[in-house]
JSON list of C-alpha atoms in Angstrom, two decimals:
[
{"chain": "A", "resi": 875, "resn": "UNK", "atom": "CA", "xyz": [-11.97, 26.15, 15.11]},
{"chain": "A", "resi": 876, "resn": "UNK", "atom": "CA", "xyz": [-12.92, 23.56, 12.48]},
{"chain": "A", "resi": 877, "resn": "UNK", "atom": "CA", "xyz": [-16.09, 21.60, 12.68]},
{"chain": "A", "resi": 878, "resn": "UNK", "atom": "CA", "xyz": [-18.40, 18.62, 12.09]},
{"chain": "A", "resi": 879, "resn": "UNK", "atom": "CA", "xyz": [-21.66, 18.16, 13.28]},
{"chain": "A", "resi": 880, "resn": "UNK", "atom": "CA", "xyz": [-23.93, 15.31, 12.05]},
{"chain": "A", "resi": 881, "resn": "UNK", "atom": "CA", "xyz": [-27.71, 14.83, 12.55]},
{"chain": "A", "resi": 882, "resn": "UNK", "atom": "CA", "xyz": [-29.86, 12.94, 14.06]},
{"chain": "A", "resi": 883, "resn": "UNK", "atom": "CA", "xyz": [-27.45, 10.81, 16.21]},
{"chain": "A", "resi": 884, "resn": "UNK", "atom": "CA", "xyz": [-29.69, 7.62, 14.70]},
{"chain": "A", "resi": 885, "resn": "UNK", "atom": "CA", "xyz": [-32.10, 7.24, 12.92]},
{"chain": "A", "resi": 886, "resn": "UNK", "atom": "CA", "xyz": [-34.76, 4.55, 12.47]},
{"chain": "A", "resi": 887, "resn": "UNK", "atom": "CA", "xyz": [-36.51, 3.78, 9.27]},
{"chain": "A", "resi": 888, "resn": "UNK", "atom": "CA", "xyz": [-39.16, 1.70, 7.70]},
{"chain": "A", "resi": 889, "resn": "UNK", "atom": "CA", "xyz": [-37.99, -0.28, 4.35]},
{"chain": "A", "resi": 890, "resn": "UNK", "atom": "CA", "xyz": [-38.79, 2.31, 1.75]},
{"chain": "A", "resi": 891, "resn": "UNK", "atom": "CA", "xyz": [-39.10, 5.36, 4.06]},
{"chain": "A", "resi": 892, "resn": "UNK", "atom": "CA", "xyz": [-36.70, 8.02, 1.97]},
{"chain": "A", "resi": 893, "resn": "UNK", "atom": "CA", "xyz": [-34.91, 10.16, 4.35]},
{"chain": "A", "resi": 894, "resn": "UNK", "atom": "CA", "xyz": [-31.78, 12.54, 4.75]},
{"chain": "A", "resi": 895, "resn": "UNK", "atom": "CA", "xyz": [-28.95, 12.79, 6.98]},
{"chain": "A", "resi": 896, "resn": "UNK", "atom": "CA", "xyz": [-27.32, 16.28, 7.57]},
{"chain": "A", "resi": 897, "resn": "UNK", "atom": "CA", "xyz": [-23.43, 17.33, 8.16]},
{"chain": "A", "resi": 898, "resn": "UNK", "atom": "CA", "xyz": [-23.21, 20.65, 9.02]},
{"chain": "A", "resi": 899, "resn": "UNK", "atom": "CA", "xyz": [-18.89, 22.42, 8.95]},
{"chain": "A", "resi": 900, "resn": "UNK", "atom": "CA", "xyz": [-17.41, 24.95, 9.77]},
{"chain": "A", "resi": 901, "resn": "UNK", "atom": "CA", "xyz": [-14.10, 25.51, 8.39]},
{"chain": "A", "resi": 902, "resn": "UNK", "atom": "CA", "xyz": [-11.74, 27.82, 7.14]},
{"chain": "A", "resi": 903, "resn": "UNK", "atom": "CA", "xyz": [-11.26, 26.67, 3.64]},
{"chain": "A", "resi": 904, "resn": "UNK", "atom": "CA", "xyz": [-13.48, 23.57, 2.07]},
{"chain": "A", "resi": 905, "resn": "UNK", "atom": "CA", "xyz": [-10.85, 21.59, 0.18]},
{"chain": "A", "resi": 906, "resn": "UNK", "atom": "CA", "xyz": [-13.84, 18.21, 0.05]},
{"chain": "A", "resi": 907, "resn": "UNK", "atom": "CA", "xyz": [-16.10, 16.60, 1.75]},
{"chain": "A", "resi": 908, "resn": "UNK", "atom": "CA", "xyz": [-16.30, 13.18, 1.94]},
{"chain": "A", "resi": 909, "resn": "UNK", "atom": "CA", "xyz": [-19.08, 10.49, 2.79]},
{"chain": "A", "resi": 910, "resn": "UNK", "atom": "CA", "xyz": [-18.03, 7.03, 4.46]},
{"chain": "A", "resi": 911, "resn": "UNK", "atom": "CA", "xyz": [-20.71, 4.26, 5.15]},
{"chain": "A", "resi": 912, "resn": "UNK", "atom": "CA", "xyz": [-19.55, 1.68, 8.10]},
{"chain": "A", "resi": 913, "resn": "UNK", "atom": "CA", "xyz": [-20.56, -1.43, 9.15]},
{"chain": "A", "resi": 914, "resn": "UNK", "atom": "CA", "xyz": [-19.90, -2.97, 12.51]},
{"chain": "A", "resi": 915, "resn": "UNK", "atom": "CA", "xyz": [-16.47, -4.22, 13.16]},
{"chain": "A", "resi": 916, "resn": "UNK", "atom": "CA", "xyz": [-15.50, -2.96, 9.55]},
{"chain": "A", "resi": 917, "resn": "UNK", "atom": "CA", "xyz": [-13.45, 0.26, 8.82]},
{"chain": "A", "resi": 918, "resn": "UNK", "atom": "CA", "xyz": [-15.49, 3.15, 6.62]},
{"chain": "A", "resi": 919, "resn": "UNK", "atom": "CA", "xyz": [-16.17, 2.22, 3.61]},
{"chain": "A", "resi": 920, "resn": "UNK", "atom": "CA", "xyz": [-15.63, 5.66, 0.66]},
{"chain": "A", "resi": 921, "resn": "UNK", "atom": "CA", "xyz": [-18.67, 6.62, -0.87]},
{"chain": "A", "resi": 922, "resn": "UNK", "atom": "CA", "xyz": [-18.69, 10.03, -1.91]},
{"chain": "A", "resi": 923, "resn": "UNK", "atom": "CA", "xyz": [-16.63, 13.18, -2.71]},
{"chain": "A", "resi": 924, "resn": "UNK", "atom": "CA", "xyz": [-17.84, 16.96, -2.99]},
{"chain": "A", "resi": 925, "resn": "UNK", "atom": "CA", "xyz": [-15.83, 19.82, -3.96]},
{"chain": "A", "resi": 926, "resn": "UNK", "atom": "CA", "xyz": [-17.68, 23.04, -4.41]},
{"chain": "A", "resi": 927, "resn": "UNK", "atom": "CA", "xyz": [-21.47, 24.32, -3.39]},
{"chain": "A", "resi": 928, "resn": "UNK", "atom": "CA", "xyz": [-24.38, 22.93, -5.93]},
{"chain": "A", "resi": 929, "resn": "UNK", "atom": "CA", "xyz": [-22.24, 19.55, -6.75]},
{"chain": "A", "resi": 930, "resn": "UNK", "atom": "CA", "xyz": [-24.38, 16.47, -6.20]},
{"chain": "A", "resi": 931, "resn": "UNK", "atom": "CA", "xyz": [-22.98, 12.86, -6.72]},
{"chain": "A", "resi": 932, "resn": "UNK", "atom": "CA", "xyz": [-25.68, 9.56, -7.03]},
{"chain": "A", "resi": 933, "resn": "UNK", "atom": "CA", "xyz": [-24.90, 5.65, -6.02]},
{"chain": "A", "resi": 934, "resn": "UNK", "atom": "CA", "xyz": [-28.00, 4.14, -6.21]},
{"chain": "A", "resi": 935, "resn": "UNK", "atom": "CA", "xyz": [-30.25, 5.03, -3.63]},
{"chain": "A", "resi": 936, "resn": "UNK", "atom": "CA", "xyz": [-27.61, 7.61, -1.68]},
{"chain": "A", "resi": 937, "resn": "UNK", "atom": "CA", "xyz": [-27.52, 10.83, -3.44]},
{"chain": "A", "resi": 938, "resn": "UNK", "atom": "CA", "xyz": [-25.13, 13.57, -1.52]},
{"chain": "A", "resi": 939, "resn": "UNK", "atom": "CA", "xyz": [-25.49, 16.80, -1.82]},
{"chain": "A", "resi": 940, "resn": "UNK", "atom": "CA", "xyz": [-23.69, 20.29, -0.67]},
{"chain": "A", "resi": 941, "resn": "UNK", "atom": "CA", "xyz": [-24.04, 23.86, 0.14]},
{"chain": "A", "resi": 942, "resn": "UNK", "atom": "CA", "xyz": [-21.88, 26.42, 1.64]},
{"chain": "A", "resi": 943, "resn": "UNK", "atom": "CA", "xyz": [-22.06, 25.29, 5.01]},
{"chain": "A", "resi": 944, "resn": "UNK", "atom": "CA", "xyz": [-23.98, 21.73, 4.78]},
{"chain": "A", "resi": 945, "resn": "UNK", "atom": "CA", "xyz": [-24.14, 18.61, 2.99]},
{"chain": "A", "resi": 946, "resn": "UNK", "atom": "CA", "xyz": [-27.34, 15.93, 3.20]},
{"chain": "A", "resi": 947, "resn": "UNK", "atom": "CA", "xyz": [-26.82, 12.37, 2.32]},
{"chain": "A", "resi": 948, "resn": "UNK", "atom": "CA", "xyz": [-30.38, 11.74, 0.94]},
{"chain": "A", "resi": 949, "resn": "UNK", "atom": "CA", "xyz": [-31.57, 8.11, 0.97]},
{"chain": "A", "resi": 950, "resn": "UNK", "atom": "CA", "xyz": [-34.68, 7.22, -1.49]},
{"chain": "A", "resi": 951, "resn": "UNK", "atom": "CA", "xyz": [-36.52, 3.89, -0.75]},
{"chain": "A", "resi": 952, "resn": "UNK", "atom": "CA", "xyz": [-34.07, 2.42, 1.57]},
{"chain": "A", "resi": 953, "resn": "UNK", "atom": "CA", "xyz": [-33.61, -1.63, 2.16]},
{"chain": "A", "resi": 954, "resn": "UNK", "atom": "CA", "xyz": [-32.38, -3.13, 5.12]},
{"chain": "A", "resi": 955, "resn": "UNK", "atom": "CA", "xyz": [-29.15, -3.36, 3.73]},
{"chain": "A", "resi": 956, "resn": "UNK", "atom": "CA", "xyz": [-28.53, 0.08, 3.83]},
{"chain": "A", "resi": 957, "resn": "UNK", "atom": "CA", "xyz": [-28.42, -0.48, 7.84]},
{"chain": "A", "resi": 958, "resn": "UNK", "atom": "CA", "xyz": [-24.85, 1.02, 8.54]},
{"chain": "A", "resi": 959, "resn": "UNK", "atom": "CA", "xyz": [-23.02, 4.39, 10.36]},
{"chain": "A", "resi": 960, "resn": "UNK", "atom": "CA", "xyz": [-23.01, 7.17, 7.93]},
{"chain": "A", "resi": 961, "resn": "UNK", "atom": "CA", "xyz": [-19.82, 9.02, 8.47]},
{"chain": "A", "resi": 962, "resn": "UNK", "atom": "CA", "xyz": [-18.96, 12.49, 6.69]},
{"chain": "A", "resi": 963, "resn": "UNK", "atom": "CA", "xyz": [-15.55, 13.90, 7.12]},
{"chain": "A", "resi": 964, "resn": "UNK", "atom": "CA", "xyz": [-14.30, 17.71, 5.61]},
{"chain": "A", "resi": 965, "resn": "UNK", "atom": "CA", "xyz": [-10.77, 18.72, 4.43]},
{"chain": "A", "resi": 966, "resn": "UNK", "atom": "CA", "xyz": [-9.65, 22.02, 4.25]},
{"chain": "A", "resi": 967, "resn": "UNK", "atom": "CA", "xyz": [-7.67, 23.35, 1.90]},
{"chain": "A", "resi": 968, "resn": "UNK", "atom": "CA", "xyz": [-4.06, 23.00, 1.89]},
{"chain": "A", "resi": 969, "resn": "UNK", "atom": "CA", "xyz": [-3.89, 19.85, 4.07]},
{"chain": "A", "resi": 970, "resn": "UNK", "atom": "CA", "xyz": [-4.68, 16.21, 3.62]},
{"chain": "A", "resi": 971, "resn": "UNK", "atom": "CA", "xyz": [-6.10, 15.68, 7.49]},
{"chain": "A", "resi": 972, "resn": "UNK", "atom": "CA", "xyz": [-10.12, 14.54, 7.30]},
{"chain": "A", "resi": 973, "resn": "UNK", "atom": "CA", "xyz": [-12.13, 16.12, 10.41]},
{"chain": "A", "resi": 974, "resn": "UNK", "atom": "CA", "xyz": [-14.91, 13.47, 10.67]},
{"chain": "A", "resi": 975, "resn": "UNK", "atom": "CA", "xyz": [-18.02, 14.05, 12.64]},
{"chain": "A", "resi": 976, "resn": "UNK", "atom": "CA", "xyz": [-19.56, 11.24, 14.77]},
{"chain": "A", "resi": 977, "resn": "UNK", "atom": "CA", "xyz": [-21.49, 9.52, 12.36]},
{"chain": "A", "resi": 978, "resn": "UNK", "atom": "CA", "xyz": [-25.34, 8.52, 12.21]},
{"chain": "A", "resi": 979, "resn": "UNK", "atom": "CA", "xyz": [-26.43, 5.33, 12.83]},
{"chain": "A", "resi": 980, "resn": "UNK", "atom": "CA", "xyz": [-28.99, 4.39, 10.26]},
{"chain": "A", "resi": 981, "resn": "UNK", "atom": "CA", "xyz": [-31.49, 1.29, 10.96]},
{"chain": "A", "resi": 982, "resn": "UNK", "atom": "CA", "xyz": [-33.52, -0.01, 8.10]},
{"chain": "A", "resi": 983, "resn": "UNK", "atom": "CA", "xyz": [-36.26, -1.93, 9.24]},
{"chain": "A", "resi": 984, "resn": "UNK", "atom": "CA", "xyz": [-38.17, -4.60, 6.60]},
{"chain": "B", "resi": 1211, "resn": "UNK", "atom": "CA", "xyz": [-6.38, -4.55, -6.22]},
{"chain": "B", "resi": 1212, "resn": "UNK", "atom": "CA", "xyz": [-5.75, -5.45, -2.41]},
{"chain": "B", "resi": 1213, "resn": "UNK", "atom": "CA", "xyz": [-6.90, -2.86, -0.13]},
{"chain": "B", "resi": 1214, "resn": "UNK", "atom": "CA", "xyz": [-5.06, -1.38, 2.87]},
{"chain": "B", "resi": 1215, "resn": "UNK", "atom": "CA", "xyz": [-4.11, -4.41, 5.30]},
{"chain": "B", "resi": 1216, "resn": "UNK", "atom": "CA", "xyz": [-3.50, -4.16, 9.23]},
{"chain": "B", "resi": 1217, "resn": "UNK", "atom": "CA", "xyz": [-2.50, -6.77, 11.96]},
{"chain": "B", "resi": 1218, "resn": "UNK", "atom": "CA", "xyz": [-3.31, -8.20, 14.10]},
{"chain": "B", "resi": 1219, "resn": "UNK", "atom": "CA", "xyz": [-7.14, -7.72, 13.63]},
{"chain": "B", "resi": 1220, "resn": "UNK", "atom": "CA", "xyz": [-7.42, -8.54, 17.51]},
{"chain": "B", "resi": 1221, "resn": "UNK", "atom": "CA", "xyz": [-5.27, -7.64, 19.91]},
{"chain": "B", "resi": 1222, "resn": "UNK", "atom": "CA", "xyz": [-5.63, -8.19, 23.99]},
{"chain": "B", "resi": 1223, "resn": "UNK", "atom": "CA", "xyz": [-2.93, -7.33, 26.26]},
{"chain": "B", "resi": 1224, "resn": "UNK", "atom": "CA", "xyz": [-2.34, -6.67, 29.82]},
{"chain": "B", "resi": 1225, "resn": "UNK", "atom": "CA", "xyz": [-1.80, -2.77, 31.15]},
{"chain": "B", "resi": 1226, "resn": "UNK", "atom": "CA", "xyz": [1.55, -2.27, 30.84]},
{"chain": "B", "resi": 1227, "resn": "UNK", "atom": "CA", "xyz": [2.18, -4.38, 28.06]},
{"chain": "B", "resi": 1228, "resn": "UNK", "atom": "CA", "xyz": [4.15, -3.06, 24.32]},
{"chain": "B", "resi": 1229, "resn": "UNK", "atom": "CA", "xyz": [1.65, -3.06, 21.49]},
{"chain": "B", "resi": 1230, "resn": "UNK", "atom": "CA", "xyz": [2.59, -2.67, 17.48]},
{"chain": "B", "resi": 1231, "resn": "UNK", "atom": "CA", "xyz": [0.00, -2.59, 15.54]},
{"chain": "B", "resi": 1232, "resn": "UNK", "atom": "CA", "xyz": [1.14, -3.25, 11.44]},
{"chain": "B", "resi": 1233, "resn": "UNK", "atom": "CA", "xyz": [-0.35, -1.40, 8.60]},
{"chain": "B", "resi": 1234, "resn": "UNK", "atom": "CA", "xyz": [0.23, -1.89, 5.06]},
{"chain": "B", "resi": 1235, "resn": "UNK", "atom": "CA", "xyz": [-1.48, 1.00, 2.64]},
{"chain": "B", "resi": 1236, "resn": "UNK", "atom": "CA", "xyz": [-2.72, 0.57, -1.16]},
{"chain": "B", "resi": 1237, "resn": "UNK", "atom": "CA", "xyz": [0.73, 0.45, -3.61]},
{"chain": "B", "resi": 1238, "resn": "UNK", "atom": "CA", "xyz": [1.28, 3.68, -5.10]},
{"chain": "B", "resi": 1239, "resn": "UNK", "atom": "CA", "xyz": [-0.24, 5.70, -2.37]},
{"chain": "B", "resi": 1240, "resn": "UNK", "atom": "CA", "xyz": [2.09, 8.00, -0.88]},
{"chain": "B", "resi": 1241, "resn": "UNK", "atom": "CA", "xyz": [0.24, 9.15, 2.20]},
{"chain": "B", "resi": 1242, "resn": "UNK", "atom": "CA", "xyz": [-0.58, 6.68, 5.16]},
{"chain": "B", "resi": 1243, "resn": "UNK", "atom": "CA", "xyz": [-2.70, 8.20, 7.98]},
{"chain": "B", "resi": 1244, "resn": "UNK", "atom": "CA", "xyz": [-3.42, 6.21, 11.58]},
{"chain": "B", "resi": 1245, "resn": "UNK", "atom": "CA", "xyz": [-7.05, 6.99, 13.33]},
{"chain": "B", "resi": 1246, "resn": "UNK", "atom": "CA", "xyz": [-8.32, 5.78, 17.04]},
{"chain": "B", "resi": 1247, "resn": "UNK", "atom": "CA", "xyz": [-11.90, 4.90, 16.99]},
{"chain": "B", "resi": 1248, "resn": "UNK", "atom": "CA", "xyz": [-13.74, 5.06, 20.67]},
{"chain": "B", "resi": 1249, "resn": "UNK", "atom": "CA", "xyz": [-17.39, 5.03, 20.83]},
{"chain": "B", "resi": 1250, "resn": "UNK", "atom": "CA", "xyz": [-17.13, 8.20, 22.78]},
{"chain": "B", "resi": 1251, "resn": "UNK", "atom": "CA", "xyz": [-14.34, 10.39, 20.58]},
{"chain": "B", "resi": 1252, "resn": "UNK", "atom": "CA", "xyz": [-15.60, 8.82, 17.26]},
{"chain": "B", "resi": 1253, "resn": "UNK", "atom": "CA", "xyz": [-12.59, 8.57, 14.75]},
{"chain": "B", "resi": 1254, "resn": "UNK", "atom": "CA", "xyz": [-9.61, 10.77, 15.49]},
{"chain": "B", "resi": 1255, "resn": "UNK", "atom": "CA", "xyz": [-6.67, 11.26, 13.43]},
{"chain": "B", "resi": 1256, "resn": "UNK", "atom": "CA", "xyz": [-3.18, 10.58, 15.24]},
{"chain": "B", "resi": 1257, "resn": "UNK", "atom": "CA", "xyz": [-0.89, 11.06, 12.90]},
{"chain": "B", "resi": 1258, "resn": "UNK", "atom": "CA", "xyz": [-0.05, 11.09, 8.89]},
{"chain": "B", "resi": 1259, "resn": "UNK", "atom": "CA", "xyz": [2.62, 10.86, 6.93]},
{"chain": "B", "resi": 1260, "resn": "UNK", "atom": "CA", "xyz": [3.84, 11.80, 3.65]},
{"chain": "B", "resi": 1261, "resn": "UNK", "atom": "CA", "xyz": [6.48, 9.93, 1.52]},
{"chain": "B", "resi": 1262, "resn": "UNK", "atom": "CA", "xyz": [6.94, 8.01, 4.77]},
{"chain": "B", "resi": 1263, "resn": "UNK", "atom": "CA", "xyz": [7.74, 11.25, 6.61]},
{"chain": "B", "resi": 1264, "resn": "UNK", "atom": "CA", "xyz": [5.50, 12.17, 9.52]},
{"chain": "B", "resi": 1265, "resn": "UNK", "atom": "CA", "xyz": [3.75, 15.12, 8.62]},
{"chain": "B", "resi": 1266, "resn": "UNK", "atom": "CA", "xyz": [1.80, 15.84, 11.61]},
{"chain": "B", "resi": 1267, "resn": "UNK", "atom": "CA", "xyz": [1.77, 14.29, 14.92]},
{"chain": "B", "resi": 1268, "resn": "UNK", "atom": "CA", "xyz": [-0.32, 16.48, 16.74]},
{"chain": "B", "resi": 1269, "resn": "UNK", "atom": "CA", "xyz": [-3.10, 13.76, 17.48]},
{"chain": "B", "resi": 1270, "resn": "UNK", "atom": "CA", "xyz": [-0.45, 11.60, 19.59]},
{"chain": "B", "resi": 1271, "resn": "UNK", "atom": "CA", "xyz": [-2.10, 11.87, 22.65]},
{"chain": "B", "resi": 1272, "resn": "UNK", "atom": "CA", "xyz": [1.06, 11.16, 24.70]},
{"chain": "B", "resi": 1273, "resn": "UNK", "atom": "CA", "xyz": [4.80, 9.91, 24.63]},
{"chain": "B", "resi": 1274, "resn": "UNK", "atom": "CA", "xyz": [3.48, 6.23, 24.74]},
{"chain": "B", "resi": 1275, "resn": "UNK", "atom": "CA", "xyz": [2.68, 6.15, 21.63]},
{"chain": "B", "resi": 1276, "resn": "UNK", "atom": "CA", "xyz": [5.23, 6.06, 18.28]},
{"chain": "B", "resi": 1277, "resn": "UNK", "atom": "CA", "xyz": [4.55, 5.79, 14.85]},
{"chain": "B", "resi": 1278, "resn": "UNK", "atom": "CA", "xyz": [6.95, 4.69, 12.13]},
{"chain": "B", "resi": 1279, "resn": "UNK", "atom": "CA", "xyz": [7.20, 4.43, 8.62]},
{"chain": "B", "resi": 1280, "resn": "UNK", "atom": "CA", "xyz": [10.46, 2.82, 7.45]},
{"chain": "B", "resi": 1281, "resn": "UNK", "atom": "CA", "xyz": [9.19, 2.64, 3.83]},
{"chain": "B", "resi": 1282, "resn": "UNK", "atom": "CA", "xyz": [6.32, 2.88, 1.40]},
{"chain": "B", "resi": 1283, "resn": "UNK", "atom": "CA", "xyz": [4.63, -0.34, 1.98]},
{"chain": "B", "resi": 1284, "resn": "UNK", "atom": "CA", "xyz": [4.79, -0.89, 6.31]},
{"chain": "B", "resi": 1285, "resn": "UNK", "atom": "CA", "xyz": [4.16, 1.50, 8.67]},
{"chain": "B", "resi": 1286, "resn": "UNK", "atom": "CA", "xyz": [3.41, 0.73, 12.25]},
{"chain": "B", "resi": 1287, "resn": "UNK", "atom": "CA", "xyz": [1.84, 2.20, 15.67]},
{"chain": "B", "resi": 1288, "resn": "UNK", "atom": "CA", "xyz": [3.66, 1.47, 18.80]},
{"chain": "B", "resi": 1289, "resn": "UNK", "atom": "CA", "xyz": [1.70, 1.79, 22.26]},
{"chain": "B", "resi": 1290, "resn": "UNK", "atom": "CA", "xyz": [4.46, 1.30, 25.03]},
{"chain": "B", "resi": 1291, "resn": "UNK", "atom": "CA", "xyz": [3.53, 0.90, 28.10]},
{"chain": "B", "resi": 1292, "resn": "UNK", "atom": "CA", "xyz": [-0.26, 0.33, 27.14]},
{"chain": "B", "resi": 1293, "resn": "UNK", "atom": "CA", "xyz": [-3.04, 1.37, 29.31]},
{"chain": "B", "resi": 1294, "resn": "UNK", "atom": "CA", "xyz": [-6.53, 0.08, 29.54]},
{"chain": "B", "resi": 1295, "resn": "UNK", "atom": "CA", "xyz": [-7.74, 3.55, 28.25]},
{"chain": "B", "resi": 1296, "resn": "UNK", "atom": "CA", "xyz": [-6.18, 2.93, 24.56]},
{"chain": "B", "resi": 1297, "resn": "UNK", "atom": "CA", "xyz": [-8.66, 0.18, 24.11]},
{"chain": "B", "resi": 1298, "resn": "UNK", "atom": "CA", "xyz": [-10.54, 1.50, 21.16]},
{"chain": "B", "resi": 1299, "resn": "UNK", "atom": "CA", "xyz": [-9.83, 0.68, 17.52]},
{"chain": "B", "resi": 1300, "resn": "UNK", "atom": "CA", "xyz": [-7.53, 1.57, 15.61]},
{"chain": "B", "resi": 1301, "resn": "UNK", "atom": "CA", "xyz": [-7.55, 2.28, 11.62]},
{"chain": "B", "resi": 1302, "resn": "UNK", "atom": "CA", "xyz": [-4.94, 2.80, 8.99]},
{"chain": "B", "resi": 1303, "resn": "UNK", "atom": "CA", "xyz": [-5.60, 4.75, 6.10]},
{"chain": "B", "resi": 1304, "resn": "UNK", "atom": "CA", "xyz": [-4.30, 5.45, 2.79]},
{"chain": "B", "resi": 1305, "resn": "UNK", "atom": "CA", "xyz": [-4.37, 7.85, -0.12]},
{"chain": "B", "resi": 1306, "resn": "UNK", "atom": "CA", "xyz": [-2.58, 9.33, -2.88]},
{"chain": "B", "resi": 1307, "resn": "UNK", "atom": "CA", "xyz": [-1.18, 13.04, -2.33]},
{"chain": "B", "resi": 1308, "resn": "UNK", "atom": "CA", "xyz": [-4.75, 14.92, -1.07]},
{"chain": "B", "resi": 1309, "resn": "UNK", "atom": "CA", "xyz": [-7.07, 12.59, -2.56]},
{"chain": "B", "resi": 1310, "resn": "UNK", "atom": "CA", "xyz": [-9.67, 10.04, -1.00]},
{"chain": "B", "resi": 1311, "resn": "UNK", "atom": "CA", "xyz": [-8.56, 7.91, 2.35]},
{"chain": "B", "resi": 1312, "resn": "UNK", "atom": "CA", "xyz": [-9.45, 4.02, 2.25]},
{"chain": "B", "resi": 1313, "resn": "UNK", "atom": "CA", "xyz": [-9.33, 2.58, 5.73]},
{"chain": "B", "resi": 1314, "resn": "UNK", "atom": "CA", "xyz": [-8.22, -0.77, 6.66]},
{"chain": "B", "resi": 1315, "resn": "UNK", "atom": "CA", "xyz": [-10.44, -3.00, 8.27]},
{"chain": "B", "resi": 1316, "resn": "UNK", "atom": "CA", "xyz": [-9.26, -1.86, 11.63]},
{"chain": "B", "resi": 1317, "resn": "UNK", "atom": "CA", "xyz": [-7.45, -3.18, 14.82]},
{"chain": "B", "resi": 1318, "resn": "UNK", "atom": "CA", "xyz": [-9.57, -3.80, 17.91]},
{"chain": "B", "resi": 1319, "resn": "UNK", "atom": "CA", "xyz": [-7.20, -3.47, 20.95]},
{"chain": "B", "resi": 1320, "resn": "UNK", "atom": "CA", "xyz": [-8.29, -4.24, 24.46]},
{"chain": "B", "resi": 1321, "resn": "UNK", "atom": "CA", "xyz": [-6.00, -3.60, 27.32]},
{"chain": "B", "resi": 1322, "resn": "UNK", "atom": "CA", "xyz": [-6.77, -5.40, 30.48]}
]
């Protein structure tokens, strides 16, 4: 059965503590994976797309990464603003359904 | 470029109570997808279709609930009779053929 797992749950930081969040699949065929940031009482807001193992993609402080069975949204000297739920949802080939894990909830502390 | 668009942003009804939620995707997309967000189930797809045909409804958790798509700008969601266990909210996305989804900014439904 396909499969998202993301880790930590939540995660706490100091302003300018880097860090990484993890999102761990198992599927049958990687079509993409995708990175969402939300913020409360919003809907996810697109960040990222990765295709194939080794591909990295940078927005200014988030860089996302991915490997054959993992992808880490790395976060370098992070602000408050970056306070948000970091969602990360896979498609496998031939369809266009997202499975989305359950997000972690990042806090940025000044 | 406006982004996807769904009403009401609030809803509150009582149980047993019809609910149609509205969703209008990005122009020129071609695939519209609805999603339930609960704290405890985190986003779950309910259905998507493709050149306003529905694709797959397997994520319909039950005959109460009906989506439509009677062209390429308006679909809707249609909770009938409405429970207090479909409070959660509710998201319309959008995308062209495979590509990336953009969400709406969501419909929070409470059912008394």
């Amino acid at each position: 059965e396909d499969q998202v797992t993301q880790s930590p749950e939540a995660l706490r930081l100091q302003e300018g503590e880097s860090s990484s969040l993890n999102c761990s699949y198992t599927v049958s065929g990687l079509r993409g994976l995708f990175w969402y940031r939300q913020d409360p009482g919003k809907g996810p807001e697109f960040l990222f797309t990765l295709y194939s193992a080794g591909e990295e993609k940078e927005k200014e402080r988030l860089k996302a990464t991915l490997t054959k069975k993992e992808s880490f949204l790395h976060i370098t000297a992070p602000k408050p603003e970056d306070s948000a739920t970091y969602l990360c949802a896979v498609q496998t080939s031939g369809t266009y359904k997202y499975i989305f894990g359950t997000g972690t909830r990042l806090k940025v502390l000044a | 470029d406006a982004g996807v668009i769904q009403s009401p942003r609030h809803e509150v009804t009582e149980m047993g109570q019809e609910v149609t939620l509205r969703c209008k995707p990005i122009s020129g997309h071609n695939s519209l997808f609805w999603y339930r967000q609960t704290m405890m189930r985190g986003l779950e797809l309910l259905i998507y279709f493709n050149n306003n045909v529905p694709i797959d409804d397997s994520g319909m958790p039950e005959d109460r609930f009906s989506a439509k798509m009677p062209n390429a700008s308006f679909s809707t969601l249609k909770i009938q009779p409405s429970e207090p266990r479909d409070s959660a909210v509710y998201f319309c996305a959008s995308s062209f053929l495979e590509e990336t989804q953009y969400f709406g900014p969501g419909t929070r439904l409470l059912v008394l």
